[in-house]
PDB file of C-alpha atoms in Angstrom:
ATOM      1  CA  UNK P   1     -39.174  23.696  12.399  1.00 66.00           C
ATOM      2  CA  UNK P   2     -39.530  25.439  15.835  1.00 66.00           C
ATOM      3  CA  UNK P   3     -42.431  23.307  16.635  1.00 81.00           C
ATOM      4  CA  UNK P   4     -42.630  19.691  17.588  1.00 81.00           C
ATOM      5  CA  UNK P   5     -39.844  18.736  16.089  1.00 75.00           C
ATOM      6  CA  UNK P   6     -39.588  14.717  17.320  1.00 81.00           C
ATOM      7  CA  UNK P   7     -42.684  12.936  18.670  1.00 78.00           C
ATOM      8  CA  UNK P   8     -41.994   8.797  18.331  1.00 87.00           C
ATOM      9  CA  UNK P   9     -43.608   6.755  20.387  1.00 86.00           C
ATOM     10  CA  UNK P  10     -42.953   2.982  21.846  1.00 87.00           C
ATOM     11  CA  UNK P  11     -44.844   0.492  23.299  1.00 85.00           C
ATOM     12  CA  UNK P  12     -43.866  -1.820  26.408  1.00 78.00           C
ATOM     13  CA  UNK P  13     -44.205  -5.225  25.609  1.00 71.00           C
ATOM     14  CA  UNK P  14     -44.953  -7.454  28.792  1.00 64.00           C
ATOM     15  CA  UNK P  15     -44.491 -10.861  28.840  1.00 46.00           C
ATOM     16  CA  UNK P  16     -46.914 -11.484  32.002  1.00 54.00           C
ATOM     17  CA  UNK P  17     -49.922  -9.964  30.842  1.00 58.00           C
ATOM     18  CA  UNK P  18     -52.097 -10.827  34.330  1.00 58.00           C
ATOM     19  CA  UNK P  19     -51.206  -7.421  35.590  1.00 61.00           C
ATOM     20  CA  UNK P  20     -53.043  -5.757  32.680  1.00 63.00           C
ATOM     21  CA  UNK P  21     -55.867  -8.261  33.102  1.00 63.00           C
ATOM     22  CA  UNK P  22     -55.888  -7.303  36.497  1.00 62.00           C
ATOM     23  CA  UNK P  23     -56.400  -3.582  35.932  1.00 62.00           C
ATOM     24  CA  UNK P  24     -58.907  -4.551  32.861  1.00 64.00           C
ATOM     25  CA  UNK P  25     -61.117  -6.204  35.775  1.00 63.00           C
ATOM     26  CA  UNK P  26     -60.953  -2.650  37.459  1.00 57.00           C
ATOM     27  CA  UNK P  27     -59.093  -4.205  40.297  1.00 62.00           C
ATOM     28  CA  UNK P  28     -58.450  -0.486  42.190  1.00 67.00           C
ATOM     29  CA  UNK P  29     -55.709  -2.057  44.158  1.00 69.00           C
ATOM     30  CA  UNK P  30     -53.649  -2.895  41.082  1.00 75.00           C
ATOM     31  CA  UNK P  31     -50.555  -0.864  40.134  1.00 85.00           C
ATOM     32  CA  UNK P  32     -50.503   0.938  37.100  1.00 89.00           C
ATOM     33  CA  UNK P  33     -48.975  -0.522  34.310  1.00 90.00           C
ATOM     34  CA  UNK P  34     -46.508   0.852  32.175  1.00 92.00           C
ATOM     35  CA  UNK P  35     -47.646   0.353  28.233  1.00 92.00           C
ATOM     36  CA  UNK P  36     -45.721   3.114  26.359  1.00 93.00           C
ATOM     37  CA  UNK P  37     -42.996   5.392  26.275  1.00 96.00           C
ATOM     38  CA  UNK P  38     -42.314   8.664  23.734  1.00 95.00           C
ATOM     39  CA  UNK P  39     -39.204  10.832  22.886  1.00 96.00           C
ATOM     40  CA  UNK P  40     -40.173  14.068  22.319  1.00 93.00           C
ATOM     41  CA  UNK P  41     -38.220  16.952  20.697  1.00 88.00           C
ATOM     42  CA  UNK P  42     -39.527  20.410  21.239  1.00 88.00           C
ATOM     43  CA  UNK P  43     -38.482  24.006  19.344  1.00 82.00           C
ATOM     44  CA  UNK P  44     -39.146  27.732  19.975  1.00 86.00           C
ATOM     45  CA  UNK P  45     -42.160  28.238  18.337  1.00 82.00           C
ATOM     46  CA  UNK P  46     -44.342  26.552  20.566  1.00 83.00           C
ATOM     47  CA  UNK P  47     -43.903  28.688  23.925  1.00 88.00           C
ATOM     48  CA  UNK P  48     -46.097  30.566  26.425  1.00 85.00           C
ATOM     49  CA  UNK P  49     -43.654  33.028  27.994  1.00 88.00           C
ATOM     50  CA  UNK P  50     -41.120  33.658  26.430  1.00 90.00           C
ATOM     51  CA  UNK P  51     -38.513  30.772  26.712  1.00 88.00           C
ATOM     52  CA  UNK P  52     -40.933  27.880  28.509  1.00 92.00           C
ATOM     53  CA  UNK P  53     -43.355  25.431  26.026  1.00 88.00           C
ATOM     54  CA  UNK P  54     -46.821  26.711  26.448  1.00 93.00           C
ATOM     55  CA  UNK P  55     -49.179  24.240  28.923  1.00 90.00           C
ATOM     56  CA  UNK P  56     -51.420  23.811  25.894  1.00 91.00           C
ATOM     57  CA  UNK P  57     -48.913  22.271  24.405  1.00 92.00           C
ATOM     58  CA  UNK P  58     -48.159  19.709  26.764  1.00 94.00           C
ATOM     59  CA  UNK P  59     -52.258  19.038  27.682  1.00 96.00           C
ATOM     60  CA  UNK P  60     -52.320  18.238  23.311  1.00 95.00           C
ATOM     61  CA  UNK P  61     -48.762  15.797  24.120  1.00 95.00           C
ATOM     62  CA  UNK P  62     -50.703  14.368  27.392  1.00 98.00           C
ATOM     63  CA  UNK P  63     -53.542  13.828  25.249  1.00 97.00           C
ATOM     64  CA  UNK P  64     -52.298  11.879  22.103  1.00 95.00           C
ATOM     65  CA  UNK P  65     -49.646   9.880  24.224  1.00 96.00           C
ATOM     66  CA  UNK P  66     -52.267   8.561  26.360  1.00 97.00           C
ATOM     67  CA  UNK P  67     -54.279   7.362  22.993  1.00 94.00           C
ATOM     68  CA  UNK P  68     -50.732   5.549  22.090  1.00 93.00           C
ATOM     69  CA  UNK P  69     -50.998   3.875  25.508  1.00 92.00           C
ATOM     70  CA  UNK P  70     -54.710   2.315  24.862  1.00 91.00           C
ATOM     71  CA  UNK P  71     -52.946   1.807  20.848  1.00 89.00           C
ATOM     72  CA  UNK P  72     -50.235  -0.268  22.565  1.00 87.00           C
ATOM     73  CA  UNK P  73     -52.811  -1.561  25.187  1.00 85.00           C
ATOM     74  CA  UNK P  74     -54.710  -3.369  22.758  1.00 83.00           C
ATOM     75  CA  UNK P  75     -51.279  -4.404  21.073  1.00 81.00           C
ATOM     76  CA  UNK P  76     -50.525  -6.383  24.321  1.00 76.00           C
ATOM     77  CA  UNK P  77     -53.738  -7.705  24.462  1.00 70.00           C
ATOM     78  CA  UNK P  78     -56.356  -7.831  21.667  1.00 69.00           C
ATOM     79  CA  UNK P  79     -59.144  -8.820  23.744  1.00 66.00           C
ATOM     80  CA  UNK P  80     -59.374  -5.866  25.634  1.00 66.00           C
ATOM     81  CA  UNK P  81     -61.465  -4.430  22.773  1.00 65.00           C
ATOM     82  CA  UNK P  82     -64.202  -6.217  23.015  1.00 57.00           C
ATOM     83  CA  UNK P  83     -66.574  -3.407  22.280  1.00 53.00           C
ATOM     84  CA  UNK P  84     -64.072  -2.879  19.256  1.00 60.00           C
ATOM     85  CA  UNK P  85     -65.234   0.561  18.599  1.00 72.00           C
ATOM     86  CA  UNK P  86     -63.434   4.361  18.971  1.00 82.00           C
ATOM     87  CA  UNK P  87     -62.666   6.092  22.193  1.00 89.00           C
ATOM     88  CA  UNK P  88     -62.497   9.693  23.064  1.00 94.00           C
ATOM     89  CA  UNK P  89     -61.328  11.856  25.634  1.00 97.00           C
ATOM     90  CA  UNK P  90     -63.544  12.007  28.451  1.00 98.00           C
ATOM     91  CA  UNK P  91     -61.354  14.187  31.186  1.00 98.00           C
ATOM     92  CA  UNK P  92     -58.023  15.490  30.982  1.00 99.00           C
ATOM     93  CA  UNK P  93     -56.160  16.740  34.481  1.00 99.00           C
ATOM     94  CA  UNK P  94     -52.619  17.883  34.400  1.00 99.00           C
ATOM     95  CA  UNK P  95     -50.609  18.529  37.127  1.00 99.00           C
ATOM     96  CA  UNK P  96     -47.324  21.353  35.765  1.00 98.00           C
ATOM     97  CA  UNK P  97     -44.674  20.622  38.524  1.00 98.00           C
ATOM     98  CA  UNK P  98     -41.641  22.668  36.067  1.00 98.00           C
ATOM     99  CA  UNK P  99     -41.191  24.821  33.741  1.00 95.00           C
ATOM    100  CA  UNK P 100     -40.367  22.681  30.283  1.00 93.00           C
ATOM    101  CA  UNK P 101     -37.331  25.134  28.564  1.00 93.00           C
ATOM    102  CA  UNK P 102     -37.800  25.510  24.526  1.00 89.00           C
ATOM    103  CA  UNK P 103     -35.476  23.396  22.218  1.00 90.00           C
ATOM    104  CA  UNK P 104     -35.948  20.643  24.849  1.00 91.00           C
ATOM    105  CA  UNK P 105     -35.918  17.011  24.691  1.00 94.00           C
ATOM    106  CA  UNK P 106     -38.362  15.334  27.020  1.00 96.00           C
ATOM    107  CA  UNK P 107     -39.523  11.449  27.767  1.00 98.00           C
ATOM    108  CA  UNK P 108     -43.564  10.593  28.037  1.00 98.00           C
ATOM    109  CA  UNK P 109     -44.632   7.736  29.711  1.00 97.00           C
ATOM    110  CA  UNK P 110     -47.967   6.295  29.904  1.00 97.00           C
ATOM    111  CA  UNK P 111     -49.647   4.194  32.322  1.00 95.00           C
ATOM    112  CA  UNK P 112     -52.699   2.210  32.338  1.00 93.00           C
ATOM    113  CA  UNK P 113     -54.294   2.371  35.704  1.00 93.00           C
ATOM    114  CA  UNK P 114     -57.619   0.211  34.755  1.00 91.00           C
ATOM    115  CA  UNK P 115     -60.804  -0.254  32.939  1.00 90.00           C
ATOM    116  CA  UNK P 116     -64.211  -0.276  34.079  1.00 91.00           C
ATOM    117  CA  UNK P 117     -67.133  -1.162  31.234  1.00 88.00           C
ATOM    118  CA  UNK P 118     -66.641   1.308  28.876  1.00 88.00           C
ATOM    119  CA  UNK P 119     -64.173   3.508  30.848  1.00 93.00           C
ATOM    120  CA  UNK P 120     -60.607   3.127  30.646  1.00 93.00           C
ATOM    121  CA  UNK P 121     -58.606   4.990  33.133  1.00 95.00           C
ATOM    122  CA  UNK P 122     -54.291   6.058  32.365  1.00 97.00           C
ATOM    123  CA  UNK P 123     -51.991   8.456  34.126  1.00 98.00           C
ATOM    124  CA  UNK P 124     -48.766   9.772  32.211  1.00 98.00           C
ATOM    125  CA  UNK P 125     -45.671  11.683  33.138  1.00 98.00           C
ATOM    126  CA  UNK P 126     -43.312  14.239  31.159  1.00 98.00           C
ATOM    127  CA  UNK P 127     -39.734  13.957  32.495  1.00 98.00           C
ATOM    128  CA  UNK P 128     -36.295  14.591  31.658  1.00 97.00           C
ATOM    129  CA  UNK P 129     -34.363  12.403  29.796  1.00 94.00           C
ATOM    130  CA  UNK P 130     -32.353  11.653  33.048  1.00 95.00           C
ATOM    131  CA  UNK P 131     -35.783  11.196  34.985  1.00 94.00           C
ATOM    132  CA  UNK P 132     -34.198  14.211  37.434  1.00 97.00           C
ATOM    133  CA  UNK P 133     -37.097  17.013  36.509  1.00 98.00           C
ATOM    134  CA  UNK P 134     -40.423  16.013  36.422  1.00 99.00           C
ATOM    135  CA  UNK P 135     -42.163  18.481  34.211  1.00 98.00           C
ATOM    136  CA  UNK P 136     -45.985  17.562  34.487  1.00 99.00           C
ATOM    137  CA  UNK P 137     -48.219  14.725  35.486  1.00 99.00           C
ATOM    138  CA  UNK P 138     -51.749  13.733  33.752  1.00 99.00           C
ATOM    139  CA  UNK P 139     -54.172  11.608  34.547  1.00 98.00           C
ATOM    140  CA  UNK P 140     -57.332  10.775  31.743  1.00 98.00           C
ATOM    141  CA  UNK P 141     -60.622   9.031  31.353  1.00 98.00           C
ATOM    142  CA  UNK P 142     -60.830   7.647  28.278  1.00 96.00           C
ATOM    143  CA  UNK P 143     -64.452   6.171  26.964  1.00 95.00           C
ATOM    144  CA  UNK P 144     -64.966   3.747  24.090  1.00 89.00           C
ATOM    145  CA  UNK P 145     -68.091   5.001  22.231  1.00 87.00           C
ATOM    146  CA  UNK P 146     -70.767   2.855  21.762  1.00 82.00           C
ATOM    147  CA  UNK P 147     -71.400   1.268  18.460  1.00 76.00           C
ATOM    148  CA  UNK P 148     -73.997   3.167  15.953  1.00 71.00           C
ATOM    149  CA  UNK P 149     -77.047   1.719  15.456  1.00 65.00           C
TER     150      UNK P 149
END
């Protein structure tokens, strides 16, 4: 109650999947590729000043939305993880472009820009429903750990 009161998340599913390959091959000149998509619900308990959701909040959103993008990366295509092992956050930038109001309703969507060995780069944007207000921008390095010996 007052917190984060709806958080689902979706996953795009593409039929072509060579533009994901394409970014998995660290092709720089590929465009980022859209792999999921969350609603999220927000109360008045979870604010900075007094009214407007507190930027921590939105870094911890950036940061577990962009772990559902590599979820629903490896959804549309299993052999990504061919190291098949966890990843963690590397590097988290965000970008606040407006203030996000409490007891507000906002979309996510994550991007996969590309991988490169053990590095897997996404960028992410929190809008309005209407896509009018763009609230904040995030980009991430995410690195798949190596195996334990």
């Amino acid at each position: 109650e007052g917190r984060i009161e709806r958080y689902n998340f979706y996953r795009r599913i593409h039929a072509d999947k060579a533009s994901i390959q394409s970014n998995h091959n660290g092709d720089e000149g590929a465009e980022p590729v859209e792999v999921a998509v969350g609603d999220v619900q927000l109360g008045n308990k979870v604010n900075g000043h007094k009214g407007i959701v507190h930027g921590g909040i939105i870094s911890l959103i950036f940061d577990d939305a962009m772990g559902w993008g590599y979820e629903a990366l490896l959804m549309s295509d299993p052999a990504l993880d061919s190291v098949g092992t966890r990843i963690v956050t590397a590097n988290l930038n965000i970008d606040y472009r407006a203030p996000l109001m409490e007891d507000s309703r906002a979309v996510v969507r994550v991007y996969y820009v590309r991988s490169e060995g053990r590095k897997i780069y996404f960028r992410a944007r929190l809008e309005s429903h209407d896509g009018e207000t763009l609230y904040a921008e995030a980009t991430s390095l995410f690195v798949k750990l190596r195996k334990e010996k």
